[in-house]
Short mmCIF file of C-alpha atoms in Angstrom, two decimals:
data_model
loop_
_atom_site.label_atom_id
_atom_site.label_comp_id
_atom_site.label_asym_id
_atom_site.label_seq_id
_atom_site.Cartn_x
_atom_site.Cartn_y
_atom_site.Cartn_z
CA MET A 872 110.11 113.33 -9.81
CA ALA A 873 113.34 111.88 -11.14
CA VAL A 874 114.44 110.79 -14.45
CA LEU A 875 115.93 107.19 -14.83
CA LEU A 876 119.05 107.17 -17.00
CA SER A 877 120.37 103.83 -17.60
CA GLY A 878 123.70 103.75 -18.83
CA GLY A 879 124.22 106.96 -16.96
CA ALA A 880 127.98 106.35 -16.46
CA GLY A 881 128.98 105.78 -20.30
CA TYR A 882 130.30 108.24 -22.60
CA ILE A 883 126.93 109.31 -23.51
CA GLY A 884 124.80 109.22 -20.57
CA SER A 885 127.61 110.95 -18.64
CA HIS A 886 126.96 113.94 -20.66
CA ILE A 887 123.32 113.60 -20.63
CA ALA A 888 123.24 113.54 -16.68
CA ALA A 889 125.09 116.78 -16.75
CA GLU A 890 122.87 118.37 -19.02
CA LEU A 891 119.54 117.11 -17.22
CA ILE A 892 121.09 118.44 -13.70
CA GLU A 893 122.01 121.88 -15.31
CA HIS A 894 118.58 122.34 -16.65
CA GLY A 895 116.93 121.51 -13.06
CA TYR A 896 116.16 117.72 -13.45
CA ASP A 897 116.78 114.98 -10.64
CA VAL A 898 118.85 112.52 -12.10
CA VAL A 899 119.06 108.58 -10.87
CA ILE A 900 121.65 106.80 -12.69
CA ALA A 901 121.55 102.80 -13.25
CA ASP A 902 124.85 101.34 -14.63
CA ASP A 903 126.52 97.83 -14.67
CA PHE A 904 130.06 99.74 -15.25
CA SER A 905 130.58 97.01 -17.90
CA ASN A 906 131.75 99.56 -20.29
CA SER A 907 132.25 102.35 -17.93
CA SER A 908 133.91 103.46 -14.58
CA PRO A 909 132.19 104.52 -10.76
CA ASP A 910 134.81 107.18 -10.68
CA VAL A 911 132.45 108.92 -13.53
CA ILE A 912 129.69 109.47 -10.95
CA ALA A 913 132.20 111.78 -9.15
CA ALA A 914 133.14 113.83 -12.17
CA ILE A 915 129.21 114.29 -12.69
CA GLU A 916 128.53 115.52 -9.23
CA HIS A 917 131.66 117.84 -9.46
CA ILE A 918 130.59 119.31 -12.50
CA SER A 919 127.11 119.71 -11.08
CA GLY A 920 127.88 120.23 -7.80
CA ARG A 921 125.04 118.24 -6.71
CA PRO A 922 125.09 114.71 -5.62
CA VAL A 923 123.75 112.10 -7.90
CA PRO A 924 121.85 108.64 -6.76
CA CYS A 925 123.82 105.79 -8.73
CA TYR A 926 122.41 101.94 -8.53
CA ALA A 927 125.21 99.63 -9.65
CA ILE A 928 122.89 97.13 -11.36
CA ASP A 929 122.34 95.29 -14.53
CA VAL A 930 118.92 96.67 -15.91
CA LYS A 931 118.26 93.39 -17.02
CA ASP A 932 117.88 92.33 -13.49
CA ASN A 933 114.19 93.08 -12.56
CA LEU A 934 114.50 92.55 -8.99
CA ALA A 935 116.89 95.53 -9.05
CA LEU A 936 115.12 97.45 -11.15
CA ASP A 937 112.14 97.06 -9.07
CA LYS A 938 113.89 98.02 -5.71
CA LEU A 939 115.40 101.19 -7.49
CA PHE A 940 111.68 102.32 -8.81
CA SER A 941 110.28 101.54 -5.46
CA GLU A 942 112.54 103.30 -3.79
CA GLN A 943 113.10 106.58 -6.07
CA HIS A 944 110.18 108.55 -7.60
CA ILE A 945 110.95 107.83 -11.33
CA ASP A 946 108.68 109.54 -13.81
CA SER A 947 110.52 109.66 -17.08
CA VAL A 948 113.33 107.08 -18.50
CA ILE A 949 116.07 107.86 -20.63
CA HIS A 950 117.64 104.32 -21.53
CA CYS A 951 121.18 104.68 -22.98
CA ALA A 952 122.45 101.37 -21.37
CA GLY A 953 123.49 98.55 -24.13
CA PHE A 954 126.31 96.91 -26.01
CA LYS A 955 127.53 99.00 -29.04
CA ALA A 956 130.08 97.58 -30.66
CA VAL A 957 129.21 96.73 -34.24
CA GLY A 958 132.09 94.53 -35.45
CA GLU A 959 131.27 92.41 -32.01
CA SER A 960 127.76 92.54 -32.60
CA VAL A 961 128.72 90.20 -36.10
CA ARG A 962 130.96 88.17 -33.92
CA LEU A 963 128.64 87.73 -30.96
CA PRO A 964 124.74 88.89 -31.74
CA LEU A 965 123.11 86.67 -29.32
CA LYS A 966 125.05 88.87 -26.69
CA TYR A 967 123.74 91.55 -28.33
CA TYR A 968 120.06 90.37 -28.66
CA ARG A 969 120.05 89.05 -25.11
CA ASN A 970 121.18 92.30 -23.72
CA ASN A 971 119.84 95.16 -25.35
CA ILE A 972 116.54 93.46 -25.94
CA ASP A 973 116.12 92.22 -22.74
CA SER A 974 116.90 95.53 -20.99
CA ALA A 975 114.39 97.33 -22.97
CA ILE A 976 111.87 94.81 -22.05
CA THR A 977 112.73 94.80 -18.31
CA ILE A 978 112.80 98.64 -17.95
CA LEU A 979 109.38 98.71 -19.96
CA GLU A 980 107.72 96.00 -17.34
CA ALA A 981 109.15 98.07 -14.64
CA MET A 982 107.71 101.18 -15.90
CA GLN A 983 104.64 99.88 -16.47
CA LYS A 984 104.11 98.26 -12.72
CA HIS A 985 104.92 101.81 -11.51
CA GLY A 986 103.25 103.93 -13.56
CA CYS A 987 105.71 105.60 -15.48
CA LYS A 988 104.77 107.04 -18.56
CA ARG A 989 107.71 108.75 -20.27
CA PHE A 990 110.54 106.88 -22.22
CA VAL A 991 113.33 108.65 -24.29
CA PHE A 992 115.16 105.82 -26.27
CA SER A 993 119.16 106.12 -27.34
CA SER A 994 118.49 104.71 -30.88
CA SER A 995 120.88 105.34 -34.17
CA ALA A 996 121.15 106.01 -37.41
CA THR A 997 122.03 102.40 -38.15
CA VAL A 998 118.63 101.40 -38.55
CA TYR A 999 118.23 103.37 -41.64
CA GLY A 1000 120.23 100.79 -43.08
CA SER A 1001 122.05 100.98 -46.35
CA GLU A 1002 119.31 101.44 -49.26
CA ASN A 1003 118.10 105.09 -47.99
CA PRO A 1004 119.28 107.78 -49.90
CA VAL A 1005 121.11 111.05 -48.05
CA PRO A 1006 120.19 112.81 -45.87
CA TYR A 1007 118.21 110.64 -43.89
CA THR A 1008 114.89 111.32 -42.73
CA GLU A 1009 112.81 110.32 -40.15
CA SER A 1010 109.94 109.00 -42.70
CA MET A 1011 112.35 106.75 -44.58
CA PRO A 1012 111.61 103.22 -44.24
CA ALA A 1013 114.02 101.66 -41.34
CA GLY A 1014 114.96 98.27 -40.46
CA SER A 1015 117.42 97.17 -43.15
CA CYS A 1016 120.47 96.89 -40.82
CA SER A 1017 123.69 95.61 -42.10
CA ASN A 1018 124.42 94.42 -38.41
CA PRO A 1019 123.07 93.01 -35.12
CA TYR A 1020 123.75 95.88 -33.18
CA GLY A 1021 121.56 98.00 -35.54
CA ARG A 1022 118.88 95.26 -35.76
CA THR A 1023 118.53 95.49 -31.70
CA LYS A 1024 118.07 99.25 -32.07
CA TYR A 1025 115.45 98.90 -34.16
CA PHE A 1026 113.86 95.73 -32.78
CA ILE A 1027 113.55 98.15 -29.72
CA GLU A 1028 111.94 101.06 -31.73
CA GLU A 1029 109.11 98.89 -32.89
CA MET A 1030 108.90 97.32 -29.40
CA LEU A 1031 108.40 101.29 -28.25
CA LYS A 1032 105.71 101.83 -30.95
CA ASP A 1033 103.71 98.70 -29.55
CA ALA A 1034 103.78 99.92 -26.19
CA ALA A 1035 102.61 103.49 -26.70
CA ASN A 1036 99.77 102.25 -29.25
CA ALA A 1037 99.07 100.05 -26.41
CA ASP A 1038 98.59 102.73 -23.74
CA ASN A 1039 97.39 106.13 -25.13
CA THR A 1040 99.01 108.03 -21.91
CA MET A 1041 102.35 106.98 -22.49
CA SER A 1042 104.86 109.03 -24.52
CA VAL A 1043 108.02 107.41 -26.46
CA VAL A 1044 110.43 109.35 -28.01
CA LEU A 1045 113.12 107.42 -30.64
CA LEU A 1046 116.27 109.31 -30.78
CA ARG A 1047 118.80 108.50 -34.06
CA TYR A 1048 122.00 109.38 -32.99
CA PHE A 1049 124.61 109.88 -35.72
CA ASN A 1050 128.39 110.18 -34.59
CA PRO A 1051 128.98 111.79 -31.39
CA ILE A 1052 132.33 112.68 -30.75
CA GLY A 1053 133.79 115.17 -28.17
CA ALA A 1054 133.44 115.89 -24.46
CA HIS A 1055 132.63 118.10 -21.70
CA GLU A 1056 134.40 121.67 -21.79
CA SER A 1057 135.32 120.36 -18.26
CA ALA A 1058 137.26 117.44 -19.33
CA LEU A 1059 136.28 115.89 -16.30
CA ILE A 1060 134.15 113.47 -18.74
CA GLY A 1061 134.52 112.01 -22.27
CA GLU A 1062 135.16 108.74 -24.20
CA ARG A 1063 137.04 106.49 -22.28
CA PRO A 1064 137.00 103.08 -24.15
CA ASN A 1065 137.80 99.64 -22.34
CA GLY A 1066 140.28 98.38 -24.26
CA ILE A 1067 139.87 98.52 -28.00
CA PRO A 1068 137.93 101.90 -29.07
CA ASN A 1069 134.71 101.40 -30.99
CA ASN A 1070 134.71 104.95 -32.56
CA LEU A 1071 137.00 106.70 -34.80
CA MET A 1072 137.75 109.72 -32.37
CA PRO A 1073 139.71 108.04 -29.44
CA TYR A 1074 141.98 106.31 -32.11
CA ILE A 1075 142.47 109.70 -33.29
CA THR A 1076 143.25 110.84 -29.64
CA GLN A 1077 145.43 107.77 -29.05
CA THR A 1078 147.48 108.43 -31.94
CA ALA A 1079 147.99 112.03 -31.18
CA ALA A 1080 149.23 110.87 -27.55
CA GLY A 1081 151.35 108.49 -28.97
CA ILE A 1082 149.53 105.40 -27.41
CA ARG A 1083 149.35 104.24 -30.62
CA GLU A 1084 151.51 104.70 -33.63
CA THR A 1085 149.35 105.25 -36.61
CA LEU A 1086 145.95 106.00 -37.24
CA ASN A 1087 143.91 102.88 -39.61
CA ILE A 1088 141.91 104.57 -42.06
CA PHE A 1089 139.67 101.76 -43.41
CA GLY A 1090 139.33 102.48 -46.88
CA ASN A 1091 140.06 105.15 -49.53
CA ASP A 1092 138.07 104.03 -52.38
CA TYR A 1093 134.47 105.02 -51.62
CA PRO A 1094 132.64 107.35 -53.97
CA THR A 1095 133.27 110.54 -51.45
CA ILE A 1096 135.06 113.83 -51.87
CA ASP A 1097 138.30 111.97 -50.87
CA GLY A 1098 137.90 108.41 -50.78
CA THR A 1099 137.21 108.10 -47.04
CA GLY A 1100 133.98 107.13 -45.38
CA VAL A 1101 131.52 110.41 -44.55
CA ARG A 1102 129.89 110.60 -41.56
CA ASP A 1103 127.66 113.38 -39.74
CA TYR A 1104 130.00 114.02 -36.42
CA ILE A 1105 127.69 115.50 -33.40
CA HIS A 1106 129.42 117.13 -30.26
CA VAL A 1107 128.40 115.02 -27.53
CA VAL A 1108 127.17 117.97 -25.63
CA ASP A 1109 124.52 119.20 -28.35
CA LEU A 1110 123.59 115.26 -28.54
CA ALA A 1111 123.04 115.32 -24.63
CA LYS A 1112 120.79 118.98 -24.99
CA GLY A 1113 118.89 116.87 -27.66
CA HIS A 1114 117.91 114.70 -24.43
CA VAL A 1115 116.93 117.61 -22.34
CA ALA A 1116 114.94 118.92 -25.34
CA ALA A 1117 113.30 115.42 -26.26
CA LEU A 1118 112.49 114.90 -22.42
CA GLY A 1119 110.23 118.41 -22.46
CA TYR A 1120 108.45 117.30 -25.95
CA ALA A 1121 107.52 113.73 -24.06
CA SER A 1122 106.16 115.40 -21.40
CA ARG A 1123 103.59 117.57 -23.68
CA HIS A 1124 102.81 114.62 -26.04
CA THR A 1125 101.63 111.25 -26.02
CA GLY A 1126 102.51 108.36 -28.47
CA THR A 1127 105.41 107.97 -30.53
CA ALA A 1128 107.78 110.57 -32.02
CA ILE A 1129 110.92 110.43 -34.28
CA PHE A 1130 113.93 112.28 -34.34
CA ASN A 1131 117.23 112.59 -35.41
CA LEU A 1132 120.03 113.94 -33.58
CA GLY A 1133 123.19 114.99 -36.02
CA THR A 1134 124.43 118.25 -37.69
CA GLY A 1135 123.08 117.73 -41.14
CA LYS A 1136 126.35 117.80 -42.41
CA GLY A 1137 128.71 114.92 -43.67
CA THR A 1138 132.41 115.27 -42.72
CA SER A 1139 134.89 112.46 -43.96
CA VAL A 1140 137.57 110.83 -42.10
CA LEU A 1141 140.33 112.37 -43.68
CA GLU A 1142 138.50 115.59 -43.61
CA LEU A 1143 138.07 114.84 -39.30
CA VAL A 1144 141.82 113.69 -39.41
CA ARG A 1145 142.66 117.44 -40.95
CA ALA A 1146 140.58 119.33 -38.40
CA PHE A 1147 142.00 117.70 -35.69
CA GLU A 1148 145.37 118.89 -36.68
CA ARG A 1149 144.22 122.41 -37.52
CA ALA A 1150 142.77 122.64 -33.88
CA THR A 1151 145.14 121.00 -31.75
CA GLY A 1152 148.75 121.53 -33.83
CA MET A 1153 149.18 117.85 -33.49
CA ALA A 1154 150.29 115.58 -36.33
CA ILE A 1155 148.25 112.40 -36.99
CA PRO A 1156 149.87 109.93 -38.89
CA TYR A 1157 147.88 107.50 -40.78
CA LYS A 1158 148.01 104.45 -43.01
CA VAL A 1159 145.07 103.20 -45.22
CA THR A 1160 144.02 99.89 -44.86
CA GLY A 1161 140.86 97.87 -46.70
CA ARG A 1162 137.26 98.53 -46.04
CA ARG A 1163 135.60 97.22 -42.80
CA PRO A 1164 132.96 94.97 -43.87
CA GLY A 1165 129.20 96.57 -43.54
CA ASP A 1166 130.51 99.90 -43.32
CA LEU A 1167 128.66 102.05 -45.55
CA ALA A 1168 130.16 105.38 -47.94
CA ALA A 1169 128.37 108.07 -46.94
CA TYR A 1170 125.52 109.11 -44.51
CA TRP A 1171 124.49 112.21 -42.66
CA ALA A 1172 121.13 113.79 -41.27
CA ASP A 1173 118.16 115.94 -42.07
CA THR A 1174 117.69 117.63 -38.81
CA SER A 1175 114.67 119.74 -39.96
CA LYS A 1176 112.23 118.11 -37.68
CA ALA A 1177 114.08 118.32 -34.53
CA GLU A 1178 114.90 122.30 -35.14
CA ALA A 1179 111.28 122.45 -35.95
CA GLU A 1180 109.39 120.23 -32.93
CA LEU A 1181 112.47 120.20 -30.40
CA ASN A 1182 113.45 123.58 -31.16
CA TRP A 1183 116.90 122.12 -30.71
CA HIS A 1184 119.73 121.97 -33.49
CA ALA A 1185 123.79 121.02 -33.19
CA GLU A 1186 125.64 124.46 -32.26
CA LYS A 1187 129.26 123.48 -32.11
CA THR A 1188 131.89 122.48 -34.96
CA ILE A 1189 134.21 119.91 -36.07
CA GLU A 1190 136.72 121.74 -34.41
CA ASP A 1191 135.21 122.26 -31.34
CA MET A 1192 134.66 118.45 -31.24
CA CYS A 1193 138.49 117.63 -31.85
CA ARG A 1194 139.50 120.51 -29.17
CA ASP A 1195 137.47 118.91 -26.76
CA SER A 1196 138.24 115.67 -27.78
CA TRP A 1197 141.88 116.13 -27.20
CA ARG A 1198 141.77 118.32 -23.78
CA PHE A 1199 140.21 115.18 -22.39
CA GLN A 1200 142.52 112.77 -23.68
CA LYS A 1201 145.42 115.07 -22.15
CA ALA A 1202 143.72 115.44 -18.79
CA LEU A 1203 142.76 111.43 -18.81
CA HIS A 1204 146.59 110.47 -19.67
CA GLY A 1205 148.57 113.77 -18.31
#
């Protein structure tokens, strides 16, 4: 039996694939490569030393997905496919609702048809919205999201809860990510944005590499330690290991469970820049610009539930995250 990993050629998905294979799972990847590259599959195979079946499909395509399920023995799904740029979701909300929600529905329908009962969902801390105090705990109300991207994650969470309520043999695990950065220690896989990055770390590494002249910091007047935004940055390999733990949990439990995946610590933008400079010896020129609409001042995770029930916690430091990100950037551009 195998795990279907949708979006498995993406930044997070590729690291999940590598960790799953290392822990003995058979992995089947489905990816349309709209925000990834086919050569990532070869990199995953190089890391794992095993061939990885990959279907170049859009998981909204029910016929293509049905074919995949018919050809492979899928008993679990980890769903990472989806659009994820917050700013773009504000400009193009229908694109996000159509893609993200439709893909989840199509996968659920295929699972139902083929008797697949375990679903691990790549959700986001954005579902907590702007009204909850920090640190965020899984028992807090969700859904007061500040952008369409976050709302798609919340709506999918609710759909999955309903699906599990309707089928008492189904197991759903909702993983609420905080801010993944870093790269695999091999430097073969990492964050490779197509065009303008959506996340902070590629801006830092591209500035260090001279691809960008300066790093833009959006706002330095927040009520934080140094005025810049504070986030819970987690190494993508630690995040991937959280999925391995979640899959094991899903094999033992039915119903719906929610877990935060973060470090439980907040780091400001400037603190991250300084950590990168310490870890790499590279100076990062930056300039402060205005705040971006929808950005929160600070948030981080309470990770005690994942520690207690998944027996998982983040192990890598901010310096590890910076060092691995820079190693991947150098390998990418020479």
